[in-house]
Amino acid sequence: MESDALVRDAKGTLRAEVRRRRRTRPVSERETATAGLTENLSALVRHRAPALVACYLSGADEPNTRPFLSWAAANGVEVLVPLSRPDGLLDWVHARGGTEEVGLFGISEMVGDVVDPSVFQSVDLLLIPAAAVDRSGMRMGWGRGYFDRALASLEEQPPVFAVVYDDELRESVPAENHDRPVDGVVTPRQILEF
C-alpha cells in the first residue's frame, strides 16, 4: 500500500494534468463534448426518472452542465445546484435558470433561495464533478471535499454519477482510505454504471 504522502502527491500530479488539459481543450472539442454530454445526462435522467436531481453548475473548463440544466428545466425535471460555504459544506438552490454570481473560489453559482437541508435528503440522483474516475468507480475530486461531505450527510445515498471528459475515465486513479467510489460515470460518449 502506498503511503498517504505518495498518494497525495500522485493526486496532485493528476489534478495538474487534468487542469492543463481542460484549459487547452480546443473550443470545437468542447462544443462536441457538450452536445454528447447533454444527450447522455438527459438519457440517464429519462431512464432513471428521478423526482429530484442534484447537479453541479460547471465552471469554465469543466464538462458543461448548463445545456443539461436548461433541458431539465424545459422538461419539468427538478434540479438542485450547490452553493459553497466557507465552512466546507454546501447549500442548495433550485436550478431554474436566471442570474448567476461568483461564489467562493471564483466558482459561478446560481442566485436563489437556499432550500431546507431536508430537501437535499430527498435527492434521487446526484451528478457530481470529478477530476478523474477509474473503471472501478473510484472518483478523484479536486481536493476540497465539498461533495464528499455532502454525500456523507445523506441518510440514504441515491445513485451518484461523476461527470468527466472521456479522457478522464482512467484505468486507475490514486485513492486514499477515505475515498469512496461512485455508482457511475457520464462522459460525452458514454454512460457507464459500476
XYZ file of C-alpha atoms in Angstrom:
194
model
C 0.000 0.000 0.000
C 1.341 3.393 -0.954
C 1.978 5.901 1.775
C -0.516 8.724 2.214
C 2.111 11.259 1.107
C 2.782 9.361 -2.126
C -0.935 9.085 -2.871
C -1.468 12.810 -2.200
C 1.475 13.612 -4.497
C 0.036 11.359 -7.215
C -3.340 13.064 -6.855
C -1.715 16.492 -7.126
C 0.136 15.466 -10.281
C -3.011 14.051 -11.894
C -5.083 17.103 -10.934
C -2.481 19.396 -12.509
C -2.501 17.299 -15.692
C -6.312 17.385 -15.886
C -6.396 21.169 -15.290
C -3.831 21.706 -18.047
C -5.766 19.502 -20.492
C -9.031 21.203 -19.682
C -7.570 24.703 -20.135
C -6.094 23.803 -23.528
C -9.021 21.772 -24.888
C -9.986 23.283 -28.267
C -13.343 25.090 -28.466
C -14.631 22.741 -31.181
C -13.838 19.729 -28.987
C -15.612 21.354 -26.019
C -18.705 22.041 -28.144
C -18.833 18.455 -29.401
C -18.311 17.196 -25.842
C -21.096 19.444 -24.535
C -23.563 18.085 -27.088
C -22.703 14.466 -26.223
C -22.715 15.117 -22.502
C -26.113 16.829 -22.638
C -27.519 13.888 -24.597
C -26.116 11.346 -22.124
C -27.157 13.246 -18.986
C -30.668 13.626 -20.426
C -30.775 9.923 -21.310
C -29.693 8.972 -17.788
C -32.437 11.122 -16.270
C -35.070 9.793 -18.671
C -34.021 6.214 -17.840
C -33.935 6.652 -14.039
C -36.884 9.093 -13.814
C -35.751 10.794 -10.589
C -38.127 13.195 -8.855
C -35.199 15.379 -7.731
C -31.677 15.644 -9.151
C -28.658 17.415 -7.683
C -26.136 18.595 -10.271
C -23.133 20.895 -10.173
C -23.041 24.139 -12.144
C -19.978 23.773 -14.358
C -17.009 26.094 -14.306
C -15.341 27.406 -17.465
C -13.078 24.396 -18.021
C -15.370 21.684 -16.664
C -17.649 19.466 -18.727
C -20.531 21.853 -19.456
C -23.704 21.077 -17.487
C -25.623 24.243 -18.400
C -27.355 22.824 -21.515
C -28.429 19.815 -19.439
C -29.806 22.141 -16.752
C -31.736 24.007 -19.466
C -33.083 20.698 -20.802
C -34.120 19.668 -17.281
C -35.977 22.956 -16.696
C -37.739 22.667 -20.070
C -38.780 19.087 -19.296
C -40.045 19.595 -15.749
C -37.091 17.874 -14.058
C -36.481 19.431 -10.641
C -32.749 20.097 -10.099
C -30.754 21.476 -7.186
C -27.353 23.116 -7.670
C -24.819 23.769 -4.913
C -23.564 26.904 -3.217
C -20.177 26.602 -1.489
C -19.992 27.719 2.117
C -16.848 28.907 3.941
C -17.240 26.050 6.461
C -16.668 23.425 3.731
C -20.317 22.461 3.365
C -22.772 23.000 0.530
C -26.115 24.736 0.487
C -28.518 24.025 -2.379
C -30.813 26.157 -4.548
C -33.281 25.227 -7.274
C -31.806 25.428 -10.778
C -34.486 27.364 -12.545
C -32.190 29.452 -14.709
C -31.696 33.087 -14.118
C -28.916 35.010 -12.519
C -25.525 33.671 -11.573
C -22.886 35.251 -9.377
C -19.325 34.421 -8.465
C -19.127 32.466 -5.218
C -16.226 31.038 -3.237
C -13.078 30.088 -5.139
C -14.324 32.098 -8.145
C -16.952 29.460 -8.933
C -20.204 30.560 -10.592
C -23.303 29.869 -8.529
C -26.992 30.388 -9.192
C -28.772 33.062 -7.232
C -31.761 31.725 -5.350
C -33.280 30.901 -2.023
C -31.395 28.202 -0.153
C -33.574 25.134 0.336
C -34.050 23.495 3.702
C -31.452 20.700 4.212
C -34.296 18.170 4.292
C -34.895 18.852 0.585
C -31.367 17.671 -0.259
C -32.107 14.485 1.716
C -34.739 13.586 -0.890
C -32.433 13.757 -3.931
C -32.864 10.708 -6.185
C -29.779 11.194 -8.386
C -26.526 13.115 -7.884
C -24.379 14.346 -10.774
C -21.059 15.486 -9.351
C -17.813 16.894 -10.720
C -14.552 14.982 -10.720
C -11.001 15.386 -11.906
C -10.908 11.731 -12.935
C -12.695 8.430 -12.364
C -11.341 4.944 -12.788
C -13.036 1.879 -14.214
C -13.852 0.541 -10.745
C -15.785 3.749 -9.990
C -13.174 5.399 -7.780
C -13.621 9.174 -8.082
C -10.841 11.649 -7.593
C -12.212 15.094 -6.842
C -10.440 18.421 -6.629
C -9.309 18.073 -3.026
C -11.609 20.407 -1.141
C -14.016 17.670 -0.029
C -17.268 19.599 -0.557
C -19.037 16.807 -2.419
C -17.580 14.118 -0.138
C -19.113 15.901 2.865
C -22.414 16.372 1.001
C -22.555 12.647 0.258
C -21.681 11.793 3.859
C -24.581 13.978 5.057
C -27.189 11.886 3.250
C -29.159 9.439 5.358
C -29.756 7.274 2.279
C -27.414 7.741 -0.627
C -29.008 7.816 -4.067
C -27.077 6.801 -7.179
C -24.062 9.075 -7.676
C -22.623 9.678 -11.143
C -19.409 11.597 -11.769
C -19.262 13.786 -14.881
C -15.950 13.911 -16.758
C -14.493 14.187 -20.242
C -13.807 10.862 -21.963
C -10.037 11.068 -21.436
C -10.602 11.489 -17.680
C -12.013 7.967 -17.358
C -8.841 6.081 -16.404
C -7.783 2.537 -15.654
C -6.944 3.669 -12.124
C -6.743 6.820 -10.025
C -4.805 7.366 -6.810
C -7.036 6.792 -3.782
C -6.792 7.235 -0.045
C -8.681 5.206 2.568
C -11.410 7.855 2.923
C -12.126 7.985 -0.841
C -15.333 6.321 -1.965
C -16.423 5.086 -5.384
C -19.339 6.471 -7.371
C -22.100 4.376 -8.927
C -21.405 5.502 -12.467
C -19.802 7.996 -14.770
C -21.203 10.124 -17.569
C -18.909 11.313 -20.345
C -19.673 12.868 -23.713
C -19.502 9.401 -25.302
C -20.967 7.077 -22.703
C -22.890 6.329 -19.541
C -21.098 3.689 -17.512
C -22.577 2.089 -14.395
C -20.304 0.238 -11.980
